[in-house]
mmCIF file of C-alpha atoms in Angstrom:
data_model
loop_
_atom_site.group_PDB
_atom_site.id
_atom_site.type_symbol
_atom_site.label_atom_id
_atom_site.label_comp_id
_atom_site.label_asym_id
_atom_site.label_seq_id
_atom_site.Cartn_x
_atom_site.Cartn_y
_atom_site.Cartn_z
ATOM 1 C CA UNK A 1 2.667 4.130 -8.806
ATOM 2 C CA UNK A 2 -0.726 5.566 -9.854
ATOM 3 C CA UNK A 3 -2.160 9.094 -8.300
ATOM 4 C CA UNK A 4 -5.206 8.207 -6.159
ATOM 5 C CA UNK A 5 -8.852 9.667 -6.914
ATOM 6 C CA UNK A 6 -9.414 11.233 -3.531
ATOM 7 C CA UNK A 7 -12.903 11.345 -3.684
ATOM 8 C CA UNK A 8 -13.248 7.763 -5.017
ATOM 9 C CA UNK A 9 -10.476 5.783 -3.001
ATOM 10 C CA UNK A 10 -10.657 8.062 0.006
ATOM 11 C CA UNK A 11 -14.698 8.669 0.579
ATOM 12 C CA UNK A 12 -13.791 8.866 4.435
ATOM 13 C CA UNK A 13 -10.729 11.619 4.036
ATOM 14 C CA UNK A 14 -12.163 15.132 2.646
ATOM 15 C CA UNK A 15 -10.606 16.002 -1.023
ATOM 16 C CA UNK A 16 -9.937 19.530 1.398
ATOM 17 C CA UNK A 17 -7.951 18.432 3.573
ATOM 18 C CA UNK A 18 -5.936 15.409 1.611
ATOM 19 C CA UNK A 19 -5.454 16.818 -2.604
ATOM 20 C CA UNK A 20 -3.209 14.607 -3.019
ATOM 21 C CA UNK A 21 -2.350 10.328 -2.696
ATOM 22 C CA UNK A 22 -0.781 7.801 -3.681
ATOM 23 C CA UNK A 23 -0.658 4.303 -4.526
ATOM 24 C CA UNK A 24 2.519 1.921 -4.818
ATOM 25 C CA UNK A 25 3.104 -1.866 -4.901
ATOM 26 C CA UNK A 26 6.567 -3.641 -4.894
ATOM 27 C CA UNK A 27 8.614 -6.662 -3.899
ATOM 28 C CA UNK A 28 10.901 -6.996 -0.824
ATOM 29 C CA UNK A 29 13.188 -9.823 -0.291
ATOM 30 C CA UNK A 30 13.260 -10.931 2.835
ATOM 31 C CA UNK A 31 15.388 -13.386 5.206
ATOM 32 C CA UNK A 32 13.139 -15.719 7.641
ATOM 33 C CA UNK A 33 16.131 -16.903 9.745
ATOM 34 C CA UNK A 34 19.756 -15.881 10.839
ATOM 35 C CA UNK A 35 20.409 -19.405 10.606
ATOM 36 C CA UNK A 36 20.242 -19.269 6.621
ATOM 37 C CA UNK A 37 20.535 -15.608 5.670
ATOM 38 C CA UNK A 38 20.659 -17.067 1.765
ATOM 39 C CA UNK A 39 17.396 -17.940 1.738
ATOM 40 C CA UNK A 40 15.304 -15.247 0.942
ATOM 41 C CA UNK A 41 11.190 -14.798 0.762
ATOM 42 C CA UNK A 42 9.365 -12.175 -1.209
ATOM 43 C CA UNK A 43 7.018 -10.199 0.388
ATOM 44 C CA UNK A 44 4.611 -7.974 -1.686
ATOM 45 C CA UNK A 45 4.366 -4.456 -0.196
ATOM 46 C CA UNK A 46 1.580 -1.834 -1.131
ATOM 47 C CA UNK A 47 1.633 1.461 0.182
ATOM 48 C CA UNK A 48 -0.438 4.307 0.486
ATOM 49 C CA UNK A 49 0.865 8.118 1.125
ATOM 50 C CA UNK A 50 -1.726 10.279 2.070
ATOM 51 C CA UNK A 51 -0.594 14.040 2.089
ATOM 52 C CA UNK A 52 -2.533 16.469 4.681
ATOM 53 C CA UNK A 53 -1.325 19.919 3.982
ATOM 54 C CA UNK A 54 -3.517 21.144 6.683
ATOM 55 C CA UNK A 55 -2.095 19.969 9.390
ATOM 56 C CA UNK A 56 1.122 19.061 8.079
ATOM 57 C CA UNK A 57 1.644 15.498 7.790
ATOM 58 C CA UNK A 58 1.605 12.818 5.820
ATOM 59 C CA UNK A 59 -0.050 9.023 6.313
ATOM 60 C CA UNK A 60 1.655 6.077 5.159
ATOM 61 C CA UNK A 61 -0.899 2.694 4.513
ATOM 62 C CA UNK A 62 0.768 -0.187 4.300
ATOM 63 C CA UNK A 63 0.319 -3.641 3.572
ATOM 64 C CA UNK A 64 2.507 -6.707 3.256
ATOM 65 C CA UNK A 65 1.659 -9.688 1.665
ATOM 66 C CA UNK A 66 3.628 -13.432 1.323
ATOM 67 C CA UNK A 67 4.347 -14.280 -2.409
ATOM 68 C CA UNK A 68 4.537 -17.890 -3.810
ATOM 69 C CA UNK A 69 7.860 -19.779 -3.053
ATOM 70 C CA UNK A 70 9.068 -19.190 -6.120
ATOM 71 C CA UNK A 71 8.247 -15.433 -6.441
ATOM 72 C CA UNK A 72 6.300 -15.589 -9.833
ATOM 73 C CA UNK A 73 3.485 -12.855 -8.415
ATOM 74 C CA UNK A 74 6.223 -10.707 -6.840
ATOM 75 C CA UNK A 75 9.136 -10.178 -8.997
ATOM 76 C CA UNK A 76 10.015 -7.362 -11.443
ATOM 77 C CA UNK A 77 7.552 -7.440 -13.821
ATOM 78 C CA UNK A 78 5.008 -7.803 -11.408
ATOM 79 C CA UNK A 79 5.973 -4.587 -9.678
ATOM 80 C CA UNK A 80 5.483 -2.991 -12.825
ATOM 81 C CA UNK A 81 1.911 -4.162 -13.635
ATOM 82 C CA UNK A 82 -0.893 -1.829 -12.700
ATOM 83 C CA UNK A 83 -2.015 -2.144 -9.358
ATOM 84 C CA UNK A 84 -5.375 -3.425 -10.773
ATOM 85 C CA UNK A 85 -4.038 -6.277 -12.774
ATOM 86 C CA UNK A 86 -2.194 -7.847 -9.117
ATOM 87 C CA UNK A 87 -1.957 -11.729 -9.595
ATOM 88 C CA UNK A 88 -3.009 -12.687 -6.347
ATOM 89 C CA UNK A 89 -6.640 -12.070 -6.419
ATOM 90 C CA UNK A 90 -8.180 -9.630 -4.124
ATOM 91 C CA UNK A 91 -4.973 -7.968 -2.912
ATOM 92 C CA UNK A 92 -5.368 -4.484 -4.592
ATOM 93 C CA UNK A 93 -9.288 -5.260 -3.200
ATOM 94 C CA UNK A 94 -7.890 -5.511 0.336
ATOM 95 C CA UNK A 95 -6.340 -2.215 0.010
ATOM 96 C CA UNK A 96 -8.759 -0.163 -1.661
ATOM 97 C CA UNK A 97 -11.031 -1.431 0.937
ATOM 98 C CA UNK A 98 -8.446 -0.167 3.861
ATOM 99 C CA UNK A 99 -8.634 3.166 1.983
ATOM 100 C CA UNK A 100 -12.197 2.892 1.826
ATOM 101 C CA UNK A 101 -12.899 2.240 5.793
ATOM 102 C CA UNK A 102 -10.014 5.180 7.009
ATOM 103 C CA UNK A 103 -11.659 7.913 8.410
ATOM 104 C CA UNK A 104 -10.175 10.552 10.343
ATOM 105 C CA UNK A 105 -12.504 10.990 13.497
ATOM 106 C CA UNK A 106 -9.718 13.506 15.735
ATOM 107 C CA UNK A 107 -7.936 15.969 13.047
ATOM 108 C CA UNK A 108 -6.527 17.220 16.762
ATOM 109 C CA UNK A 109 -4.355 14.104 16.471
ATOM 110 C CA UNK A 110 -1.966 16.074 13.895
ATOM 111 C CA UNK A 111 -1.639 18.995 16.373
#
């Protein structure tokens, strides 16, 4: 998990209305099929959590993405990496740029 620079990672949010956010990867182990619950998949899972004390709420970013059959790029260690070093290339890129692009255009949406 890494504190986000508002102003930086958030151009489209003002640093007034969201102070603070967050970044977080991980791994989730997933099923495909009832039909073989022991075979499991891992999914790579980055989130975002956007605090807006101003209107009181939070928004959650999310993004999922499938990991090699064996797991290698999500695992443990993996999670633990910074979210700059990811081993897929251009996943952390895909998120920044989904943090880049969000703009709030109706703050009345909160109310």
């Amino acid at each position: 998990m890494r504190a986000a620079d508002v102003e930086k990672d958030l151009p489209g949010i003002p640093s007034s209305s969201c102070p603070r956010a967050y970044l977080v990867k991980g791994c989730q182990m997933l099923t495909k099929s009832r039909q073989d619950p022991s075979r499991v998949h891992p999914v790579a899972v980055w989130l975002a959590v956007l605090r807006l004390p101003g209107v009181q709420a939070d928004v959650l970013v999310t993004a999922n993405f499938p990991c090699t059959e064996t797991g290698a790029d999500c695992n443990e260690n993996a999670a633990k990496r910074p979210l700059e070093s990811e081993g897929v290339e251009g996943r952390s890129q895909i998120v920044k740029s989904m943090l880049r692009t969000l703009v709030v255009r109706d703050w009345s949406l909160f109310g």
